[in-house]
Structures are given as C-alpha cells and as structure tokens.
CSV table of C-alpha atoms in Angstrom, one decimal:
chain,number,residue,atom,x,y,z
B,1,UNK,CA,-71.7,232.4,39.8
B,2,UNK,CA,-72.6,229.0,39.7
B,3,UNK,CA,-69.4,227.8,41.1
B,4,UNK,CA,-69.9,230.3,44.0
B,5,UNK,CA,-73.3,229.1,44.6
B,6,UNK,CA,-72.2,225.6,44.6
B,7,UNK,CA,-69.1,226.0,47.4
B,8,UNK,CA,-71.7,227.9,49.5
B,9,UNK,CA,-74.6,225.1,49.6
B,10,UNK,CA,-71.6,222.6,50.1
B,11,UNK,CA,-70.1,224.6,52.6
B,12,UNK,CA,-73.7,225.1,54.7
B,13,UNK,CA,-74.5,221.0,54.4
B,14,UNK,CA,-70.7,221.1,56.5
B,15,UNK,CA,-72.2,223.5,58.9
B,16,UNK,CA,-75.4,222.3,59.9
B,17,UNK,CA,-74.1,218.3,59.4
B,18,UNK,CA,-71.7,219.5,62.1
B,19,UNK,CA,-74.4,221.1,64.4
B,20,UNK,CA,-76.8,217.7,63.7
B,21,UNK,CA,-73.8,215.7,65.1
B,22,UNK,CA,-73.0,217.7,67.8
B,23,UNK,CA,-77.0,217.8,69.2
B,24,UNK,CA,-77.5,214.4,68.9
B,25,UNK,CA,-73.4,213.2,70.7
B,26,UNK,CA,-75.0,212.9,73.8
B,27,UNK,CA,-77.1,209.9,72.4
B,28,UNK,CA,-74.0,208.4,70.2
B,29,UNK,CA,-73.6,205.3,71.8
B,30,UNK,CA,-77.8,204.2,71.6
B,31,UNK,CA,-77.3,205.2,67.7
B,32,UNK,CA,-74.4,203.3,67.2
B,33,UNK,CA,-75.9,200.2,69.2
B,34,UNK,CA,-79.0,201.0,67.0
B,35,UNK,CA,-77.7,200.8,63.9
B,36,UNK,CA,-75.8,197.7,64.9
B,37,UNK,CA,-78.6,195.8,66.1
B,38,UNK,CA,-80.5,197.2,62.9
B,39,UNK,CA,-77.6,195.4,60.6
B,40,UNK,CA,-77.2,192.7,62.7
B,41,UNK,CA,-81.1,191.4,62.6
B,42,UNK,CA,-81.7,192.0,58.8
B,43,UNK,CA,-81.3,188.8,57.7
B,44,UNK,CA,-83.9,187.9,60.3
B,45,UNK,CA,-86.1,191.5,59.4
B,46,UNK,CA,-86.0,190.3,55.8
B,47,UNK,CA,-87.1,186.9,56.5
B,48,UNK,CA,-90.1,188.1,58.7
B,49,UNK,CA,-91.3,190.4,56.2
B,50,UNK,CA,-91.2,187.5,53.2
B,51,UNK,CA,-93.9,186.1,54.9
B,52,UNK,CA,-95.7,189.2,56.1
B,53,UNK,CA,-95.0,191.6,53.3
B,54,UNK,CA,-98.0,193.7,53.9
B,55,UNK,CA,-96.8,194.1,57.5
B,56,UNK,CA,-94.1,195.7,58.0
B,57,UNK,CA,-94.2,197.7,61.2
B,58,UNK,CA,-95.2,194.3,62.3
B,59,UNK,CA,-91.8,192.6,60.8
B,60,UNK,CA,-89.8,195.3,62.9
B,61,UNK,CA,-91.7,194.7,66.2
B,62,UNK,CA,-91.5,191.2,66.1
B,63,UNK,CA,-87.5,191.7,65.3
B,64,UNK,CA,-86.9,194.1,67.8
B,65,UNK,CA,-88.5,191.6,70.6
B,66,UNK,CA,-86.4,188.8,69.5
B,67,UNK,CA,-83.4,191.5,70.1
B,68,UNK,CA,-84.6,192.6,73.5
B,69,UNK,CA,-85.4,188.9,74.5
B,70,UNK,CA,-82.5,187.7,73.4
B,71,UNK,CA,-79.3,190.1,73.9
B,72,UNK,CA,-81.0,193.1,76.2
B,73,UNK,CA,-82.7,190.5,79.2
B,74,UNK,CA,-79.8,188.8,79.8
B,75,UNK,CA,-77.0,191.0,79.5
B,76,UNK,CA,-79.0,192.7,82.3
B,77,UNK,CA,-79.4,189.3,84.4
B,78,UNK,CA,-75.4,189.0,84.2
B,79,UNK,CA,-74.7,192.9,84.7
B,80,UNK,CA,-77.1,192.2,88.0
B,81,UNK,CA,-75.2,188.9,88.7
B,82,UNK,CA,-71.6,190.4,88.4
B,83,UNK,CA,-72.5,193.1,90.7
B,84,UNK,CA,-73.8,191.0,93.3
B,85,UNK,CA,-70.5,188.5,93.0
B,86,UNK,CA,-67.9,191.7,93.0
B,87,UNK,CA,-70.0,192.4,96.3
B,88,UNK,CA,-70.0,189.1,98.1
B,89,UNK,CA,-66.3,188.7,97.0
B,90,UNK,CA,-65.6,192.2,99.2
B,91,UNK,CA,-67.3,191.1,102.1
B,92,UNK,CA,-65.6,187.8,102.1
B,93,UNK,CA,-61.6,190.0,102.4
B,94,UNK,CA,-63.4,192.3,105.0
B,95,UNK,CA,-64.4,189.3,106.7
B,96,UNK,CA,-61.3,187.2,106.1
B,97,UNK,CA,-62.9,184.7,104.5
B,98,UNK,CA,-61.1,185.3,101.9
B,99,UNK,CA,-57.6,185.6,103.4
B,100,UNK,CA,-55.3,187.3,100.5
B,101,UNK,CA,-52.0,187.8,102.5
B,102,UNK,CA,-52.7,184.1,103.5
B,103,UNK,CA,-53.1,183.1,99.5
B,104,UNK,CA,-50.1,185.6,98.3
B,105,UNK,CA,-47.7,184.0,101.3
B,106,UNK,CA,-48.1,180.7,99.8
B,107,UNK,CA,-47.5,181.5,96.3
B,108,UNK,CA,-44.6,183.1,97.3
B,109,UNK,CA,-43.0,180.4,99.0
B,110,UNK,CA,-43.0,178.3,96.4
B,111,UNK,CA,-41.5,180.5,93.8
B,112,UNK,CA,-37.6,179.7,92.7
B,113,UNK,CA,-35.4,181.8,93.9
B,114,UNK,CA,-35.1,184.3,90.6
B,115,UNK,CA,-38.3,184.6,91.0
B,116,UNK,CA,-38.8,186.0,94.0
B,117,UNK,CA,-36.0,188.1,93.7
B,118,UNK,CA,-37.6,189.6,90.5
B,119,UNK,CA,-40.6,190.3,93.0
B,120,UNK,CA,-38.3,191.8,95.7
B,121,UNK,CA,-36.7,194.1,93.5
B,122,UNK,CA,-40.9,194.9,92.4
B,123,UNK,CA,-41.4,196.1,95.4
B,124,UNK,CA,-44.0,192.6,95.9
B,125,UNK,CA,-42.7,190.5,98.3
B,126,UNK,CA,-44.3,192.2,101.2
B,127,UNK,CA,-47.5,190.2,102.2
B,128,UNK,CA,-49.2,192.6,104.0
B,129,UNK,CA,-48.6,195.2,101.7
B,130,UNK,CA,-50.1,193.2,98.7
B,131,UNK,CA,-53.5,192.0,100.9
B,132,UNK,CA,-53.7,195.7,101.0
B,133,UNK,CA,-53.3,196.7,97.5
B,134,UNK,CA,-55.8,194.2,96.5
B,135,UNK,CA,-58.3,194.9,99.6
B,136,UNK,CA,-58.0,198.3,98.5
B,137,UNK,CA,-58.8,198.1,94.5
B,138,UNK,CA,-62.0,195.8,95.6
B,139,UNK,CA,-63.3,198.3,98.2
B,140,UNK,CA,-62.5,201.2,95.2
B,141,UNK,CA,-64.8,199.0,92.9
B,142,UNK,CA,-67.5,198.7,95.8
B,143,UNK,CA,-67.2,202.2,96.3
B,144,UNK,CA,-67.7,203.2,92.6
B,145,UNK,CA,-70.8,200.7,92.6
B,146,UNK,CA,-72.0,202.2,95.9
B,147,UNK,CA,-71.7,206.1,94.5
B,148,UNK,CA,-73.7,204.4,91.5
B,149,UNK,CA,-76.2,203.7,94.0
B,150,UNK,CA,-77.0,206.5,95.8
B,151,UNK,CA,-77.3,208.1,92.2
B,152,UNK,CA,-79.8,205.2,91.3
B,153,UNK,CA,-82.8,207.2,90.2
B,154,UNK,CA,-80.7,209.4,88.0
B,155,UNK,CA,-78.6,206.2,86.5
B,156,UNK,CA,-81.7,204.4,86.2
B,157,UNK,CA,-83.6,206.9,83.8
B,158,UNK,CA,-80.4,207.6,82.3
B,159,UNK,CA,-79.7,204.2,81.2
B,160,UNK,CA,-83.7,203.5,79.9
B,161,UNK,CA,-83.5,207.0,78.0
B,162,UNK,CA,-80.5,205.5,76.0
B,163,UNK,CA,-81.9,202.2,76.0
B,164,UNK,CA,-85.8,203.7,74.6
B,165,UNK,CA,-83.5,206.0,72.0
B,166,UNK,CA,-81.5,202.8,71.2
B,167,UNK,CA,-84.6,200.5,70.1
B,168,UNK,CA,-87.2,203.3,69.3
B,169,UNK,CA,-84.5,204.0,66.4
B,170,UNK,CA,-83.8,200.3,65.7
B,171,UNK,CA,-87.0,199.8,65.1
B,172,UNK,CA,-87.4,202.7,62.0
B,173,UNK,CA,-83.7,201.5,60.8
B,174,UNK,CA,-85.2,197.8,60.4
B,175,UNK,CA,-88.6,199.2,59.0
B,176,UNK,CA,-87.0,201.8,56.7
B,177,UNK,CA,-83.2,200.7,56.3
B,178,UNK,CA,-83.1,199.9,52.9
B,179,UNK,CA,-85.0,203.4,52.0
B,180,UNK,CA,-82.0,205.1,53.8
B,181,UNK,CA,-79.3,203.6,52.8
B,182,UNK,CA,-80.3,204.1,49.0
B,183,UNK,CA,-81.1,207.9,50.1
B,184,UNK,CA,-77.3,208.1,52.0
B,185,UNK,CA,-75.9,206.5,48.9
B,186,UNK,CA,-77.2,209.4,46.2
B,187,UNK,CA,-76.3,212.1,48.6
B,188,UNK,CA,-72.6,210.8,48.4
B,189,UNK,CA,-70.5,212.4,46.2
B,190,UNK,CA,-68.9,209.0,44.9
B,191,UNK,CA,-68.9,206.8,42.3
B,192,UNK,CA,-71.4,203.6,42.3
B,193,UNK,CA,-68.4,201.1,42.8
B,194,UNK,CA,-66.9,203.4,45.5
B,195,UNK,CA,-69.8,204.1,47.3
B,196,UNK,CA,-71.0,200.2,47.2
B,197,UNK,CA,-68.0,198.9,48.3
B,198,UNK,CA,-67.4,201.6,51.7
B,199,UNK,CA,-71.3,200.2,52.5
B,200,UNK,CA,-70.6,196.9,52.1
B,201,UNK,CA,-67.0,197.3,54.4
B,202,UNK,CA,-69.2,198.9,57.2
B,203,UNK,CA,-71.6,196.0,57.3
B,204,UNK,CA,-69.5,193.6,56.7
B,205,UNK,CA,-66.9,194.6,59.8
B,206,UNK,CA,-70.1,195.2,61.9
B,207,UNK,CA,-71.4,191.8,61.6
B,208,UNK,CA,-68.3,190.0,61.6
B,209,UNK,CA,-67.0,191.8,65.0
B,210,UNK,CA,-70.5,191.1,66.5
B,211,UNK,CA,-70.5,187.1,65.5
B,212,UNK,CA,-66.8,187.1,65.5
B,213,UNK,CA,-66.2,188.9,68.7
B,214,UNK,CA,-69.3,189.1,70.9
B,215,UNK,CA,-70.3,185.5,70.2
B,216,UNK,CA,-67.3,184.2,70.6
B,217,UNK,CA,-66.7,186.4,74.0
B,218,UNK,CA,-70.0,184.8,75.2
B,219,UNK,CA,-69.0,181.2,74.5
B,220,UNK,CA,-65.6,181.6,75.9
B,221,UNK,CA,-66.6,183.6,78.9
B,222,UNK,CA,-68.9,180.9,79.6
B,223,UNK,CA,-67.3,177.9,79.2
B,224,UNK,CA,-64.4,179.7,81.5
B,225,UNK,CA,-66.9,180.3,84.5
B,226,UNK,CA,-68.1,176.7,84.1
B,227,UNK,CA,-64.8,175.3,84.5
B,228,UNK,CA,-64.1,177.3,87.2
B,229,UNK,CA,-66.6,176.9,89.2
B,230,UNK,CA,-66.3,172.9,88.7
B,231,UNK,CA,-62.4,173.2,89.9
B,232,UNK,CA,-64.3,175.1,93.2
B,233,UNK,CA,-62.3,178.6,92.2
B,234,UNK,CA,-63.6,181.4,94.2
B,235,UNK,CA,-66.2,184.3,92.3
B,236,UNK,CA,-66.0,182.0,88.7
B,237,UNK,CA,-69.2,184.4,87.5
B,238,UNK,CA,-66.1,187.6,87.8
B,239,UNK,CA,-64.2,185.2,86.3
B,240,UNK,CA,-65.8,184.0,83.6
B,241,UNK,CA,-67.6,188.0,83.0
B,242,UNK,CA,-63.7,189.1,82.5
B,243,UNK,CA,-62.6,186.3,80.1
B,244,UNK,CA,-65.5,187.2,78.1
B,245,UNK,CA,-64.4,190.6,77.9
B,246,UNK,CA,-60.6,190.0,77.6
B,247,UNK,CA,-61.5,188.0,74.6
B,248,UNK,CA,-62.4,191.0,72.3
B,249,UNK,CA,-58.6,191.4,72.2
B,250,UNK,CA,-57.1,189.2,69.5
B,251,UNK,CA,-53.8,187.3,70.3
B,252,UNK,CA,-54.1,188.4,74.4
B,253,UNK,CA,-57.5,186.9,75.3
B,254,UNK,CA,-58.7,184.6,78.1
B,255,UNK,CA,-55.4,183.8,78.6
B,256,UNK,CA,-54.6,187.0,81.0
B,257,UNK,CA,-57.0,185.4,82.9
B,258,UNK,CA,-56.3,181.3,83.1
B,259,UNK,CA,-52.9,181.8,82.8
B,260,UNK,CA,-51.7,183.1,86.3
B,261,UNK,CA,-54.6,181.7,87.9
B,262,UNK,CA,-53.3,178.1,86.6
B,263,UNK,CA,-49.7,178.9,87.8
B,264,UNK,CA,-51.2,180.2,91.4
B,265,UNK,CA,-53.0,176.4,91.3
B,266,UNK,CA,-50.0,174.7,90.4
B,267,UNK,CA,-47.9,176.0,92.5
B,268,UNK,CA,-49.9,175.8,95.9
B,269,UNK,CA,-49.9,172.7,95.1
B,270,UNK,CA,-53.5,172.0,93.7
B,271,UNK,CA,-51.5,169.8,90.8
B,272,UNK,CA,-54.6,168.1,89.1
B,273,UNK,CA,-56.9,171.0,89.4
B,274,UNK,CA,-54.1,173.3,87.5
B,275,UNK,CA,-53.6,170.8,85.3
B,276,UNK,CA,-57.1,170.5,84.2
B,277,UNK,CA,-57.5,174.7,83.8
B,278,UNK,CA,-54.1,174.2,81.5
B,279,UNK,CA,-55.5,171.9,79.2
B,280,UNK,CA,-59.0,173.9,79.2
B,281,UNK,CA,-57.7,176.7,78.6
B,282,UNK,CA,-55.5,175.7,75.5
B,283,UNK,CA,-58.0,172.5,74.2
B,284,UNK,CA,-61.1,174.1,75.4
B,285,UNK,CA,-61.4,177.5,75.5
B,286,UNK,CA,-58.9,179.0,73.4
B,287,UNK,CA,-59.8,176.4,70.3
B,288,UNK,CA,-63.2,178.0,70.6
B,289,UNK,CA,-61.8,181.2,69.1
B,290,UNK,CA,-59.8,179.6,66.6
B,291,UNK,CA,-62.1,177.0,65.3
B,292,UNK,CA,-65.3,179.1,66.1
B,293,UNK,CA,-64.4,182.4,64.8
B,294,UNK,CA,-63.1,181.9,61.4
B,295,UNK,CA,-66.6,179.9,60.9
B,296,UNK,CA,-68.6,182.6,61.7
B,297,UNK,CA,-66.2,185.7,60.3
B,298,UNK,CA,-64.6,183.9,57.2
B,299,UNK,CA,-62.3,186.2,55.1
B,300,UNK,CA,-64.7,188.9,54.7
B,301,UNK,CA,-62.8,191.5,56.9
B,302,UNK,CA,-59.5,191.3,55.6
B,303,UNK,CA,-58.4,193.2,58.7
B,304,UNK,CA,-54.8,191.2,60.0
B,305,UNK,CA,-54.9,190.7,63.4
B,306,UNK,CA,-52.7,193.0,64.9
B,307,UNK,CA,-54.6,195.5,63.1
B,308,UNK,CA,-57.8,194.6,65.1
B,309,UNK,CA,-56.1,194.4,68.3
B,310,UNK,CA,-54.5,198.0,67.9
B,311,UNK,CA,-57.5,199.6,66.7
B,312,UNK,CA,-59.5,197.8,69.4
B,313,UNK,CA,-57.0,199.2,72.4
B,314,UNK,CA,-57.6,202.3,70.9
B,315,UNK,CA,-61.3,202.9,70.2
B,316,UNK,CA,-61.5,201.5,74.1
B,317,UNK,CA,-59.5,204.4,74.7
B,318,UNK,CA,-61.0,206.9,72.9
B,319,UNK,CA,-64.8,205.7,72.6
B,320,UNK,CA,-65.0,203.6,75.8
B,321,UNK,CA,-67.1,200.4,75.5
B,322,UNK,CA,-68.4,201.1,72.5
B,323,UNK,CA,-64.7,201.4,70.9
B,324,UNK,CA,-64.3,197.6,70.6
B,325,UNK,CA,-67.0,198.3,67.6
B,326,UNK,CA,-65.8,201.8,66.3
B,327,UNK,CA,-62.0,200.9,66.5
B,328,UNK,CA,-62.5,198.2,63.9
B,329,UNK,CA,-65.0,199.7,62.1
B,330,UNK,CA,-62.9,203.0,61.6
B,331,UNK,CA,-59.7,200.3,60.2
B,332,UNK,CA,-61.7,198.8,58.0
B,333,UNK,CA,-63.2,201.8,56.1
B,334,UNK,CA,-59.6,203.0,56.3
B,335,UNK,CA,-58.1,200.2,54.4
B,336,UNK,CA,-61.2,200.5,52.1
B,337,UNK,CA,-60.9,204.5,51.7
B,338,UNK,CA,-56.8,204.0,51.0
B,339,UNK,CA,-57.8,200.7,48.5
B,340,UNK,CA,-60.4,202.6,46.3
B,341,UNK,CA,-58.0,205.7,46.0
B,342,UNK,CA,-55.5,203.7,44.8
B,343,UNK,CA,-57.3,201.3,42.5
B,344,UNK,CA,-58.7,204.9,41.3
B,345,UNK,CA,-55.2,206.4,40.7
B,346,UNK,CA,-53.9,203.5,39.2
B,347,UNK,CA,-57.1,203.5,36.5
B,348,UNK,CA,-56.6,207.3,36.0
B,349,UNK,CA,-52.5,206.9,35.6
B,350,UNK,CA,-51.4,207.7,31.7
C-alpha cells in the first residue's frame, strides 16, 4: 500500500511541477536572466552582507542597483544607439548617399577572373540587382523596427513587465539563494556527491559563459567599433554591435565581420586602411578572446569548443536570445548527468 501511495505522491509532484512550468513560460526568459544575475552578483551579495550582516534586504538592494547601473542602463543606451544607426544607415541608400551598386561595382572589378566567375555562376554579378537585395534587407529591418513602433505602448509595458519580474525576483534569489538552493537540494532524489556536483556545473557554466562570453563580446565589440570608426568605415556602432554578438560563437567570431570588410578595403584599393583592420583584427581583437577568456573562464567548464559552438547554434534556435546561455548550460549538465552515471556504474560494477 505504501508503495502505491508513494508512485501516486510522485506521480502528482510531475503533474502540478508540469502545470507550475507551464503558468509561469510566459515569464521564462526574466527567470532565467534572474537567476543569472542572482549567480552572477553573489560574490558581490556576499561581500555586502559581511559588512552589513544584519541588513540583508539592504545587501540585495544595494546589489541589484549595482546590476541595473551597471548592465541594464547601458545595454539600453546601445539598444537606443543601434536603432538610431540602422536608421540613419537606411536613409543614407534611400538618399544615395550611400551608393551600394557604386561600392559592389568596384569590388567587382577588381576581383580575378575565377573569382568573378564563381560570382556569375551565383547569380552576383549583376550590380543593380545586388543594391537591391541589400536596399531591400535594410528597408525590411526599418520596417520591422517601424511595426515595433506603432506597437510602442504595448512593447514598452511588455518589456518593463519582464524587466520588473526579472529584478523583483533577483532581488529574493540574492536575499534568499542560499535558503533555496539547500531546500532544492533535499527535495532531489540524489546522492550528496551527485546532487553537489550538478549545482556546482550549473553555476559554474553560468558564470563562466557570462565572463567568458558576454565580457569578452563587450570588449571585442568595442574595440571593433573603435577601430572602425578611426579607419572612417561607415555605421562602425552596427559594426561593432554585430562583432559583439558574433563573438558568442567560438571558432567563427568577429571574424565574419572584419574579414570581408578588410578584403572589400583592400581591394578598392584603400591598402593601408585594410591593412591596419588585418592586423587588428588578428593582434587586437581576436587575442582578446584568446588571452582574455581563458583568464576569466579557466578550466572550470570542461566543455571542448565545438561543443559550445554547437550547443550555442542550437539553443539560438530553439530558445532565441537567451539560447546562447541555455545551449551551454543544457551541455554541461549533460556531460555532468552522463559523468556521474558512469562514475556510479562503474562503483556499483561486481
């Protein structure tokens, strides 16, 4: 009877941990951001409340304005920025200012011959026809932000809801962490070892894809504006915004982005000022990621690199944004799961 009694609690905390995860999908990108920010800033929460022990709603207030002050403000400054560029950058092709066909014409005739026959058989020799393509992908993305908006009021109190669910929740998860985590940790059905070692993986992955990643995106992504904008490239904030975010994939990077715009400067003939983005680009901003982010990650993932780049492609896919945290995140406690069942069948084999 007992055995009956257990399989039907179990089978009612699957239920109604289904239903709990279903009501609150809606708001699974503020929780996950929450929970981030909450391991992220505990080092900094702990520090805080060592010298105000007796304070600790205080401790988590403090923290959480140190987040919002220091990631939130201006990661809306450059959202604003980037908008504003992507739109200045349309009106300059509908005012041909920016003259594509013009730009695309003298690429191609300085291409060797294999070359542009490799284009020809593409389908991209036709000058007119590219200017359009391109002219036609910006006034899509000014569309989009345009449809965005008209739709301002309900976008605006869509993002702040997030954004108020994202920190209100921070805040109790820096307050209260440690009481949670010790509360998940009974509840599991695993032994101390196992159940240590999957918490410490999911921290561990979470802060080094946030210093590892984000930081490093940031560094790079600025640096690349900077040097484009000295060498006088057109829309260098764009630029330097996509570098930033092209860095999150390991192996590909910033150099989707340097790389042809480098070969477009050497080959117009601007020698020294492609020159220059060459050597940047491989002595400048791609040592940043491989002096930077071993400093800051170490050896604590264990994750191999083409792991992280898979997994990263992937959670994109599926999770959007937020995948280039989930996708890792679901590898590690992968590996993690598959290394404590077989350290546990190997101590359990006769």
């Amino acid at each position: 009877m007992k055995g009956l009694e257990d399989r039907a609690l179990l089978m009612f905390v699957i239920v109604v941990s289904i239903a709990f995860g279903w009501v609150i999908s809606p708001f699974y990108g503020a929780i996950l951001w929450a929970i981030v920010a909450a391991i992220v800033f505990a080092p900094l929460n702990r520090r805080l409340a060592g010298a105000m022990p007796r304070w600790p709603n205080t401790t988590a207030l403090a923290t959480l304005i140190f987040i919002v002050a220091l990631v939130i403000v201006p990661a809306i400054m450059i959202g604003t920025s980037l908008v504003q560029e992507i739109l200045n950058l349309y009106v300059s092709i509908q005012s041909n200012e920016l003259d594509i066909g013009q730009r695309f014409a003298e690429v191609q005739k300085s291409l060797p011959v294999w070359m542009t026959s490799l284009l020809d058989r593409l389908g991209l020799t036709d000058v007119d026809q590219v200017s359009e393509r391109f002219s036609n992908g910006i006034a899509n993305a000014v569309r989009i932000l345009a449809r965005g908006a008209l739709d301002i009021g309900q976008s605006a109190f869509s993002f702040f809801v997030g954004m108020s669910v994202m920190l209100y929740l921070a805040f109790f998860l820096l307050r209260d962490g440690q009481q949670l985590s010790k509360q998940i940790a009974k509840a599991i059905p695993l032994l101390p070892e196992q159940k240590f070692a999957l918490f410490e993986k999911f921290a561990t992955v979470i802060r080094a894809t946030i210093k590892g990643s984000i930081v490093v995106a940031v560094l790079q992504g600025l640096i690349g504006g900077v040097i484009f904008w000295f060498l006088g490239i057109h829309a260098a904030l764009l630029w330097g915004v996509l570098m930033g975010f092209l860095s999150l994939l390991p192996a590909i990077g910033t150099g989707l982005v340097w790389v042809p715009v480098a070969g477009y400067l050497l080959v117009t003939g601007s020698i020294w000022q492609g020159l220059v983005l060459v050597f940047c680009g491989l002595f400048v901003i791609g040592m940043v990621d491989n002096i930077l982010r071993p400093i800051l990650v170490g050896k604590d993932t264990r994750i191999p690199d083409y792991v992280v780049l898979i997994t990263t492609l992937g959670g994109i896919g599926v999770f959007g944004v937020n995948g280039f945290i989930m996708g890792p995140i679901v590898a590690a406690l992968f590996m993690a799961a598959w290394d404590i069942f077989g350290r546990s069948r190997t101590a359990n084999a006769p």
